[in-house]
Coordinates of C-alpha atoms in Angstrom, one line a residue:
E1 CA 53.5 14.0 -21.9
L2 CA 52.7 14.5 -25.4
A3 CA 51.8 17.8 -25.2
T4 CA 55.0 18.9 -22.9
L5 CA 57.6 17.6 -25.7
Q6 CA 55.8 20.0 -28.4
S7 CA 55.9 22.5 -25.8
L8 CA 59.5 22.4 -25.3
C9 CA 59.8 21.9 -29.4
N10 CA 58.2 24.7 -29.9
G11 CA 60.8 26.8 -28.0
L12 CA 63.3 26.0 -30.3
R13 CA 64.8 29.0 -32.3
G14 CA 67.6 26.8 -33.8
G15 CA 71.2 27.8 -31.8
E16 CA 73.2 27.0 -29.3
R17 CA 70.9 28.2 -26.7
D18 CA 68.3 25.0 -27.7
R19 CA 71.4 23.1 -25.7
A20 CA 68.9 23.0 -22.5
S21 CA 65.2 22.4 -23.9
L22 CA 67.2 19.4 -26.1
E23 CA 68.4 18.0 -23.3
A24 CA 65.1 18.1 -21.7
L25 CA 63.7 16.6 -24.8
H26 CA 65.9 13.9 -25.0
Q27 CA 65.2 13.0 -21.6
R28 CA 61.7 13.0 -21.7
L29 CA 62.0 10.8 -25.0
H30 CA 64.4 8.3 -24.0
K31 CA 61.4 8.2 -20.8
L32 CA 58.8 7.3 -23.4
A33 CA 60.8 5.5 -25.3
G34 CA 61.0 2.8 -22.0
A35 CA 57.6 3.6 -20.5
G36 CA 55.8 3.3 -23.7
G37 CA 56.9 -0.9 -23.9
S38 CA 55.7 -1.3 -20.3
F39 CA 52.6 0.0 -20.9
G40 CA 52.1 -2.4 -23.8
C41 CA 52.5 0.8 -27.0
A42 CA 55.5 -0.8 -28.9
E43 CA 54.8 1.5 -31.8
L44 CA 55.1 4.8 -29.2
S45 CA 58.0 3.2 -27.6
A46 CA 60.0 2.7 -30.8
A47 CA 59.0 6.1 -32.4
S48 CA 60.1 7.8 -29.9
R49 CA 63.4 5.9 -29.3
V50 CA 64.0 7.2 -33.1
L51 CA 63.6 10.7 -32.1
E52 CA 65.4 10.5 -29.1
Q53 CA 68.3 9.3 -31.3
R54 CA 68.4 12.5 -33.5
I55 CA 67.9 14.6 -30.6
Q56 CA 71.5 12.7 -29.4
A57 CA 72.9 13.5 -32.6
W58 CA 72.1 16.8 -32.1
L59 CA 73.1 17.3 -28.7
E60 CA 76.9 15.1 -29.9
S61 CA 77.3 18.5 -32.7
E62 CA 79.5 21.3 -31.7
P63 CA 78.0 24.3 -31.9
I64 CA 74.4 23.1 -32.0
S65 CA 72.5 24.5 -35.6
L66 CA 69.1 23.5 -36.5
D67 CA 67.3 25.0 -39.5
G68 CA 64.0 25.6 -40.1
A69 CA 63.4 22.1 -42.0
A70 CA 64.9 20.1 -38.8
L71 CA 62.5 22.2 -36.3
S72 CA 59.8 21.4 -38.7
S73 CA 60.1 17.8 -39.2
L74 CA 60.7 17.5 -35.1
L75 CA 57.3 19.1 -34.8
E76 CA 55.3 16.7 -37.1
D77 CA 57.0 13.6 -35.8
L78 CA 56.2 14.4 -32.6
A79 CA 52.5 15.3 -33.6
S80 CA 52.5 11.7 -34.7
L81 CA 53.3 10.2 -31.7
H82 CA 49.6 10.8 -30.8
E83 CA 48.6 8.0 -33.3
T84 CA 51.2 5.4 -32.4
V85 CA 49.3 5.8 -29.1
D86 CA 45.8 5.8 -30.6
E87 CA 46.3 3.0 -33.1
A88 CA 48.2 0.6 -30.5
E89 CA 46.9 -2.2 -28.1
P90 CA 48.4 -3.2 -25.0
T91 CA 50.7 -6.5 -25.9
R92 CA 49.8 -7.8 -22.0
Q93 CA 47.8 -6.7 -19.3
Y94 CA 48.5 -7.2 -15.5
T95 CA 50.4 -10.6 -15.1
T96 CA 48.1 -12.2 -12.1
L97 CA 49.7 -15.2 -10.5
P98 CA 47.8 -17.4 -8.5
D99 CA 48.7 -16.7 -4.2
P100 CA 51.4 -18.3 -2.8
E101 CA 50.2 -22.1 -1.5
T102 CA 49.8 -21.1 2.3
I103 CA 50.8 -23.9 5.1
S104 CA 50.6 -24.2 9.0
G105 CA 53.5 -26.2 9.5
K106 CA 50.9 -28.7 11.4
G107 CA 50.6 -32.0 10.4
L108 CA 52.1 -31.5 7.1
C109 CA 51.8 -35.3 4.8
I110 CA 54.9 -36.5 3.6
W111 CA 55.1 -39.5 1.0
L112 CA 58.2 -41.6 1.1
V113 CA 58.9 -43.9 -1.7
E114 CA 61.6 -46.4 -0.6
D115 CA 61.8 -50.1 -1.7
D116 CA 64.3 -50.4 1.2
V117 CA 61.7 -51.6 3.3
E118 CA 64.2 -51.4 6.8
L119 CA 65.6 -47.8 5.8
G120 CA 61.7 -46.8 5.0
Q121 CA 60.8 -47.7 7.9
Q122 CA 63.9 -46.1 10.1
L123 CA 63.2 -43.2 8.3
M124 CA 59.2 -42.9 8.4
H125 CA 59.7 -43.4 12.5
Q126 CA 62.3 -40.5 12.8
L127 CA 60.6 -38.0 10.4
E128 CA 57.3 -38.5 12.9
S129 CA 59.3 -37.4 15.7
F130 CA 59.0 -34.3 14.2
N131 CA 55.4 -34.2 14.0
Y132 CA 55.2 -34.7 10.1
V133 CA 52.7 -37.4 8.8
I134 CA 54.3 -39.9 6.8
R135 CA 53.1 -42.2 4.3
L136 CA 55.6 -45.0 3.2
F137 CA 55.1 -46.8 -0.2
E138 CA 57.5 -49.9 -1.0
R139 CA 56.7 -49.8 -4.7
I140 CA 56.1 -46.7 -6.9
E141 CA 53.0 -48.4 -8.0
D142 CA 51.2 -47.5 -4.8
A143 CA 52.2 -44.3 -4.6
E144 CA 50.7 -44.1 -8.3
L145 CA 47.5 -45.5 -7.1
A146 CA 47.3 -43.0 -4.2
A147 CA 48.0 -39.9 -6.0
Q148 CA 44.7 -40.9 -7.9
N149 CA 42.5 -39.4 -5.0
E150 CA 45.6 -37.9 -2.6
Q151 CA 47.7 -34.9 -2.3
P152 CA 51.3 -34.8 -0.7
D153 CA 52.9 -31.8 0.9
L154 CA 56.0 -33.4 -0.1
L155 CA 57.2 -36.5 -2.1
I156 CA 60.4 -38.2 -1.1
M157 CA 61.9 -40.8 -3.0
D158 CA 64.9 -42.2 -5.0
V159 CA 66.6 -40.9 -8.0
M160 CA 67.0 -44.3 -9.5
F161 CA 64.4 -46.0 -7.4
D162 CA 63.5 -49.6 -9.2
L163 CA 64.8 -48.8 -12.4
E164 CA 68.5 -49.9 -12.8
G165 CA 70.3 -48.0 -15.6
K166 CA 67.2 -46.2 -16.1
N167 CA 66.3 -42.5 -14.7
T168 CA 63.7 -40.9 -12.9
T169 CA 61.8 -39.2 -15.9
E170 CA 61.0 -42.4 -17.1
T171 CA 60.2 -44.2 -13.8
L172 CA 57.4 -41.5 -13.3
G173 CA 56.5 -41.3 -16.7
R174 CA 55.2 -44.7 -16.4
Y175 CA 53.1 -43.2 -13.7
P176 CA 51.2 -40.3 -14.6
A177 CA 49.3 -39.3 -11.5
L178 CA 52.4 -39.6 -9.3
H179 CA 54.1 -37.4 -12.1
V180 CA 52.1 -34.4 -12.0
L181 CA 51.9 -34.4 -8.3
N182 CA 51.6 -30.1 -7.5
C183 CA 53.9 -30.6 -4.5
P184 CA 57.6 -30.1 -3.7
L185 CA 60.1 -33.1 -4.9
L186 CA 63.2 -34.3 -2.9
F187 CA 65.5 -37.1 -3.7
I188 CA 67.4 -39.7 -1.6
T189 CA 70.0 -41.7 -3.1
A190 CA 73.3 -43.5 -3.1
H191 CA 74.0 -42.1 -6.9
D192 CA 76.1 -39.1 -6.4
D193 CA 77.3 -38.8 -9.9
F194 CA 76.7 -36.1 -12.3
V195 CA 74.2 -37.9 -14.7
S196 CA 72.1 -38.5 -11.5
R197 CA 72.2 -35.2 -10.4
V198 CA 70.7 -34.0 -13.7
R199 CA 68.2 -36.3 -13.7
A200 CA 67.0 -34.9 -10.2
A201 CA 67.8 -31.0 -11.5
R202 CA 65.2 -31.6 -14.6
L203 CA 62.5 -32.8 -12.2
G204 CA 62.5 -29.6 -10.1
G205 CA 64.1 -31.6 -7.2
M206 CA 64.1 -29.0 -4.3
G207 CA 66.8 -31.3 -2.7
Y208 CA 69.7 -34.1 -2.8
I209 CA 70.1 -36.1 0.0
L210 CA 73.0 -38.8 0.2
K211 CA 72.5 -42.1 1.6
P212 CA 73.3 -43.0 4.4
I213 CA 70.4 -40.6 5.2
D214 CA 71.8 -37.6 7.8
V215 CA 68.5 -37.0 9.3
P216 CA 69.1 -33.8 10.7
R217 CA 70.3 -32.6 7.1
L218 CA 66.9 -34.1 5.7
V219 CA 64.3 -32.8 8.4
N220 CA 66.4 -29.3 7.8
R221 CA 65.7 -29.5 4.3
I222 CA 62.1 -30.3 4.7
A223 CA 61.9 -27.6 7.0
R224 CA 63.2 -25.0 4.7
I225 CA 61.5 -26.0 1.8
F226 CA 57.5 -26.0 3.8
E227 CA 59.2 -22.5 4.9
Q228 CA 59.9 -21.4 1.3
R229 CA 55.7 -21.6 0.8
R230 CA 54.8 -19.8 3.9
A231 CA 57.8 -16.9 3.7
P232 CA 56.5 -13.1 4.1
P233 CA 55.8 -11.3 0.9
Q234 CA 58.9 -10.4 -1.2
R235 CA 59.3 -6.3 -1.0
V236 CA 60.3 -4.3 -3.9
L237 CA 61.3 -0.3 -3.7
I238 CA 60.9 1.6 -7.4
V239 CA 62.6 4.6 -7.6
D240 CA 61.4 6.1 -11.1
D241 CA 60.7 9.6 -11.7
D242 CA 58.1 8.6 -14.3
K243 CA 55.5 8.2 -11.7
D244 CA 52.9 6.6 -13.7
L245 CA 55.3 3.9 -15.2
A246 CA 56.4 3.8 -11.5
E247 CA 52.8 3.1 -10.3
R248 CA 52.3 0.4 -13.3
M249 CA 55.1 -1.4 -11.9
R250 CA 54.0 -1.4 -8.3
L251 CA 50.7 -2.5 -9.3
V252 CA 52.2 -5.6 -11.0
L253 CA 53.9 -6.9 -8.1
L254 CA 51.2 -6.2 -5.8
T255 CA 49.1 -8.4 -8.0
A256 CA 51.9 -11.0 -8.4
N257 CA 51.6 -10.9 -4.4
M258 CA 54.8 -9.1 -3.6
E259 CA 54.6 -5.8 -1.4
A260 CA 56.2 -2.7 -3.5
E261 CA 56.1 1.1 -2.7
V262 CA 57.6 3.8 -5.3
L263 CA 60.0 6.5 -3.4
Q264 CA 58.0 9.8 -3.4
S265 CA 61.3 11.7 -2.5
Q266 CA 64.8 11.1 -3.7
Q267 CA 66.6 12.4 -0.4
D268 CA 64.6 10.2 1.5
I269 CA 65.8 6.8 -0.2
M270 CA 67.9 6.1 3.3
Q271 CA 65.2 6.7 5.5
E272 CA 62.3 4.7 3.4
I273 CA 64.5 1.7 2.8
A274 CA 65.2 1.9 6.9
A275 CA 61.0 1.9 7.3
F276 CA 60.2 -0.4 4.3
R277 CA 63.2 -3.1 4.4
P278 CA 62.6 -3.7 0.7
E279 CA 64.9 -6.9 -0.6
L280 CA 64.8 -5.1 -3.8
V281 CA 65.5 -1.6 -5.0
L282 CA 64.5 -0.9 -9.0
L283 CA 66.8 2.0 -10.1
D284 CA 65.7 4.3 -12.6
L285 CA 69.1 4.7 -14.5
Y286 CA 68.3 8.7 -15.7
M287 CA 66.6 11.1 -13.3
P288 CA 66.3 15.0 -12.6
D289 CA 68.8 16.3 -9.5
Y290 CA 70.1 12.5 -8.7
S291 CA 70.5 9.6 -10.9
G292 CA 70.0 6.2 -10.3
P293 CA 74.4 5.1 -9.9
D294 CA 74.4 8.7 -7.5
L295 CA 71.5 6.9 -5.3
A296 CA 73.2 3.2 -5.5
G297 CA 76.2 5.2 -4.7
V298 CA 74.6 6.2 -1.2
I299 CA 72.7 3.1 -0.5
R300 CA 76.4 1.1 -0.8
Q301 CA 78.0 3.8 2.0
H302 CA 75.9 1.8 4.4
D303 CA 77.6 -1.0 5.7
K304 CA 74.3 -2.7 6.5
Y305 CA 72.8 -2.5 2.9
A306 CA 76.1 -3.7 1.4
N307 CA 74.4 -6.7 0.3
L308 CA 71.0 -5.4 -0.5
P309 CA 70.2 -6.1 -4.3
I310 CA 69.8 -3.3 -6.8
V311 CA 68.6 -3.4 -10.5
Y312 CA 69.1 -0.7 -13.0
L313 CA 65.7 -0.5 -15.0
S314 CA 66.3 1.9 -17.9
A315 CA 65.6 2.2 -21.7
E316 CA 70.0 2.6 -21.8
T317 CA 70.7 0.1 -24.5
D318 CA 74.1 1.3 -24.7
I319 CA 76.3 -1.5 -23.2
E320 CA 79.2 0.3 -22.3
Q321 CA 76.3 2.8 -20.3
Q322 CA 75.4 0.2 -18.8
I323 CA 78.6 -1.4 -17.4
E324 CA 79.6 1.9 -16.9
A325 CA 76.2 2.6 -14.4
M326 CA 76.7 -1.2 -12.8
E327 CA 80.2 -0.4 -11.5
R328 CA 78.6 1.8 -9.6
G329 CA 76.8 -0.4 -6.9
A330 CA 74.4 -2.4 -9.1
D331 CA 73.9 -5.7 -9.6
D332 CA 72.3 -5.9 -12.8
F333 CA 70.7 -4.1 -15.7
L334 CA 67.2 -4.7 -16.9
T335 CA 66.3 -2.8 -20.2
K336 CA 62.9 -1.2 -20.8
P337 CA 60.7 -1.9 -21.7
I338 CA 60.0 -5.0 -19.8
S339 CA 57.1 -7.0 -19.8
D340 CA 54.8 -7.6 -16.6
I341 CA 55.9 -10.9 -16.1
Q342 CA 59.6 -10.6 -16.9
L343 CA 59.4 -7.9 -14.3
V344 CA 58.1 -10.5 -11.8
A345 CA 60.5 -13.1 -13.0
A346 CA 63.0 -10.9 -12.7
A347 CA 62.5 -9.3 -9.0
R348 CA 61.2 -12.8 -7.4
A349 CA 64.7 -14.5 -9.0
R350 CA 66.9 -11.7 -7.3
I351 CA 65.2 -11.8 -3.9
A352 CA 64.8 -15.7 -3.8
R353 CA 68.8 -15.8 -4.2
A354 CA 69.2 -12.8 -1.7
R355 CA 67.4 -14.8 1.0
Q356 CA 69.5 -18.1 0.2
L357 CA 72.5 -15.9 0.7
E358 CA 71.3 -14.6 4.0
E359 CA 70.0 -17.7 5.3
Q360 CA 73.9 -18.9 4.7
I361 CA 75.5 -16.1 6.6
S362 CA 73.0 -15.8 9.8
K363 CA 71.7 -19.2 10.1
D364 CA 72.7 -22.4 11.7
S365 CA 73.1 -25.2 9.7
L366 CA 71.8 -27.7 11.8
T367 CA 68.7 -26.5 12.7
G368 CA 68.1 -23.8 10.4
L369 CA 67.3 -21.2 13.1
L370 CA 69.5 -17.6 13.7
K371 CA 73.0 -18.0 14.6
H372 CA 74.1 -16.6 17.9
A373 CA 75.4 -13.5 17.0
S374 CA 72.0 -12.9 14.6
I375 CA 69.6 -13.6 17.3
K376 CA 71.1 -11.5 19.6
E377 CA 71.2 -8.5 17.5
A378 CA 67.2 -9.4 16.6
V379 CA 66.6 -9.2 20.6
E380 CA 68.0 -5.8 20.8
L381 CA 66.3 -4.7 17.7
E382 CA 62.4 -6.3 19.2
V383 CA 63.4 -5.2 22.7
K384 CA 64.0 -1.7 21.8
R385 CA 60.9 -1.4 19.1
A386 CA 58.9 -2.7 21.8
Q387 CA 59.7 0.1 24.1
R388 CA 59.8 2.9 21.3
F389 CA 55.8 2.0 20.5
A390 CA 54.8 0.8 24.1
K391 CA 54.2 -3.1 23.3
P392 CA 55.4 -5.7 25.1
V393 CA 57.9 -8.4 23.6
T394 CA 58.8 -11.6 25.7
L395 CA 62.1 -13.5 25.3
A396 CA 61.9 -17.7 26.0
M397 CA 65.6 -19.3 27.1
L398 CA 65.1 -23.1 25.9
D399 CA 67.4 -25.9 27.0
I400 CA 67.3 -29.2 26.4
D401 CA 67.6 -31.0 29.7
H402 CA 70.2 -33.7 30.3
F403 CA 71.4 -33.7 26.9
K404 CA 74.8 -34.7 27.4
A405 CA 73.1 -38.2 28.4
V406 CA 71.7 -38.1 25.4
N407 CA 74.7 -37.9 23.5
D408 CA 76.6 -40.2 25.8
N409 CA 73.9 -43.1 25.3
Y410 CA 73.1 -42.5 21.9
G411 CA 75.9 -41.0 19.9
H412 CA 76.4 -37.6 18.6
A413 CA 74.3 -38.0 15.2
M414 CA 70.9 -38.8 17.5
G415 CA 72.1 -35.7 19.6
D416 CA 71.7 -33.5 16.4
V417 CA 68.4 -35.3 15.7
V418 CA 66.7 -34.1 19.3
I419 CA 68.6 -30.9 18.5
A420 CA 66.7 -30.3 14.9
A421 CA 63.3 -31.7 16.4
V422 CA 63.0 -28.4 18.8
A423 CA 64.0 -26.0 16.4
T424 CA 61.4 -27.9 14.0
L425 CA 58.6 -27.9 16.9
L426 CA 59.2 -24.6 17.5
R427 CA 58.6 -23.3 13.7
Q428 CA 55.6 -25.6 13.8
R429 CA 54.2 -23.9 17.0
L430 CA 55.5 -20.0 16.9
R431 CA 53.5 -17.3 14.7
Q432 CA 55.5 -15.9 11.6
S433 CA 56.0 -12.6 13.5
D434 CA 58.2 -14.5 16.2
I435 CA 61.9 -14.8 15.8
V436 CA 64.1 -17.8 16.9
G437 CA 67.5 -18.6 17.3
R438 CA 69.9 -21.6 18.3
Y439 CA 71.7 -19.7 21.0
G440 CA 74.6 -22.3 21.6
G441 CA 74.5 -26.1 21.6
E442 CA 71.8 -27.3 23.4
E443 CA 70.2 -23.9 24.0
F444 CA 67.9 -21.8 21.6
V445 CA 66.1 -18.2 22.5
A446 CA 62.5 -17.4 20.8
V447 CA 61.6 -13.9 20.8
L448 CA 57.7 -13.0 20.8
P449 CA 56.6 -9.5 19.9
D450 CA 53.6 -8.0 21.3
C451 CA 53.3 -11.0 23.6
D452 CA 53.0 -10.8 27.5
V453 CA 54.4 -13.1 29.6
E454 CA 50.8 -14.9 30.4
N455 CA 50.0 -15.8 26.6
A456 CA 53.6 -16.8 26.5
R457 CA 53.8 -19.1 29.3
L458 CA 50.8 -20.7 27.5
L459 CA 52.5 -21.0 24.1
L460 CA 55.8 -22.0 26.0
D461 CA 54.6 -24.9 28.1
D462 CA 51.9 -26.5 25.0
I463 CA 55.5 -26.7 23.4
R464 CA 57.2 -28.5 26.6
Q465 CA 54.7 -30.6 26.5
R466 CA 54.8 -31.7 22.6
F467 CA 58.3 -31.8 22.8
S468 CA 58.2 -34.2 26.0
S469 CA 55.9 -36.6 24.0
L470 CA 58.3 -37.1 21.2
Q471 CA 59.5 -40.6 20.4
Y472 CA 63.2 -41.2 19.3
S473 CA 64.7 -44.3 18.0
H474 CA 68.1 -45.6 18.1
E475 CA 69.0 -49.4 17.4
G476 CA 65.7 -50.8 18.9
Q477 CA 65.6 -48.1 22.0
S478 CA 63.0 -46.0 22.2
F479 CA 63.5 -42.7 24.5
S480 CA 62.2 -39.2 25.2
C481 CA 63.8 -36.0 26.3
T482 CA 62.3 -32.8 28.1
I483 CA 62.9 -29.1 28.2
S484 CA 62.9 -26.3 30.8
I485 CA 62.1 -22.9 29.7
G486 CA 62.7 -19.3 31.1
L487 CA 60.7 -16.3 30.4
A488 CA 61.0 -12.7 30.5
C489 CA 58.9 -9.7 29.9
S490 CA 59.8 -6.2 28.5
T491 CA 56.7 -4.6 30.6
Q492 CA 58.4 -6.6 33.8
Y493 CA 62.0 -4.9 32.8
P494 CA 60.8 -1.5 31.3
E495 CA 64.5 -0.4 31.7
S496 CA 66.4 -3.2 30.2
N497 CA 67.7 -3.1 27.1
G498 CA 68.4 -6.7 25.1
A499 CA 71.1 -8.0 26.7
E500 CA 69.8 -7.6 30.0
L501 CA 66.4 -8.6 29.1
L502 CA 68.4 -11.8 27.7
V503 CA 69.9 -12.2 31.2
S504 CA 66.5 -12.0 33.0
A505 CA 65.1 -15.0 30.5
D506 CA 68.6 -17.0 31.2
D507 CA 68.2 -16.4 35.3
A508 CA 64.6 -17.7 34.7
L509 CA 65.7 -20.9 32.9
Y510 CA 68.2 -21.9 35.6
T511 CA 65.3 -21.6 38.4
A512 CA 63.4 -24.0 35.9
K513 CA 66.2 -26.2 36.2
R514 CA 67.0 -26.3 39.8
G515 CA 63.1 -26.7 40.2
G516 CA 63.1 -29.9 38.7
R517 CA 63.6 -29.5 35.1
N518 CA 61.0 -30.0 32.2
Q519 CA 58.9 -26.7 33.3
V520 CA 58.6 -23.2 32.5
Q521 CA 59.6 -20.7 34.8
E522 CA 58.6 -16.5 34.6
A523 CA 61.6 -14.1 35.7
K524 CA 60.7 -12.1 38.7
P525 CA 61.7 -8.4 39.2
A526 CA 63.3 -7.7 42.2

């Protein structure tokens, strides 16, 4: 790169005809200023920025007129850039972050610290209905003792607990083993005041559930916490004509357990987005042929990518230029040089917020599963994909038997608990690649890619049996429910689209209902 700069400088003659060469020099120095800092060469970055500003001043003069002394000085300063590289030591190597903890979703252990004995017992029994292993502690001292040798997957406790007028920070401070548990923390409390919520936030609470406890909401929050811990890697698309810097950023993100790709051709950006499905696009601002705002504008022309986060990553420090660029389709602006840890943190935060927004839009509030429209769209996509790659996909329609009787006998709140139980069981037993949605009321749809009907039957029958074994408690009464399931596989209906395959699965479901319920039936082609 430095040799190219010197070659461009050697071609300068000191007149208006130098404008194109000076613009090329300015652009390359701009890149070098950003890349130098990102590679840990602070001196190179600073020296390049000084030269960039000098050339910018020449370009703004009309006409351009450079004397021999100015050109000679520029050549000397360009040559001295080599010295900054030789002397510089990288300020930061790749940031190696620990692998995200993965969990199976089965047999997860939850510690519940609640001094209200009756409430604690009720919550314990209700949470056990969702296949969680619950340890109930009536005193925080008992949890502290257990924490010396054991580790839960989640800790639930009151934000005020047993110290009236004192906050949980003081409470946990008395019990150091409990304070350092490496697990998510969720609060249940009767206090809905600002100070109590701040206390919970300072402790990193991932949920704040008010008493009396809305059990489905609590279960949904627990399920979302565990899902976040086993979520698929975040995906980032890098668009930068500085290939060395782009590759470095890709490696940094890969090291942080994210998926990252570098766009090879700017004109292929929409095809790359469709294939890679990034959750964040990092765009350089100044690039030959097409600028960052040009590409951001093209992305925003597509409705399906209206909410795709786009962040400019550039050495541009002029705030007016940054604002003007952001007005053309981007969400944020990061200034080069950027450290590895800052790059990772910025990408993680932006994608996490985007995922939360997507959940609010596409997922059912009670179950955390996809809503009706979203699961129908997923069905269409997966059936098309299965046909394109000649792979099977099986659809399962599930319906809770005699659900009206549950609402009539035990109330709608208990009915919500049963619905949430189905959702939780499906999330726990299905693969991460499977897609599940609440189709309506007490009816659910599961999409099982690359799964034939025989394997789908084994899997769904196991879920049916597990669901029937769950026990629910209401005002001293215990009851259980069953579920009926219909299956339809794309290999048996090779000409059917997603909607037609859903109809076949629905027909199989009603065959199960008519056959006595609590069973799995397969669709049979005519």
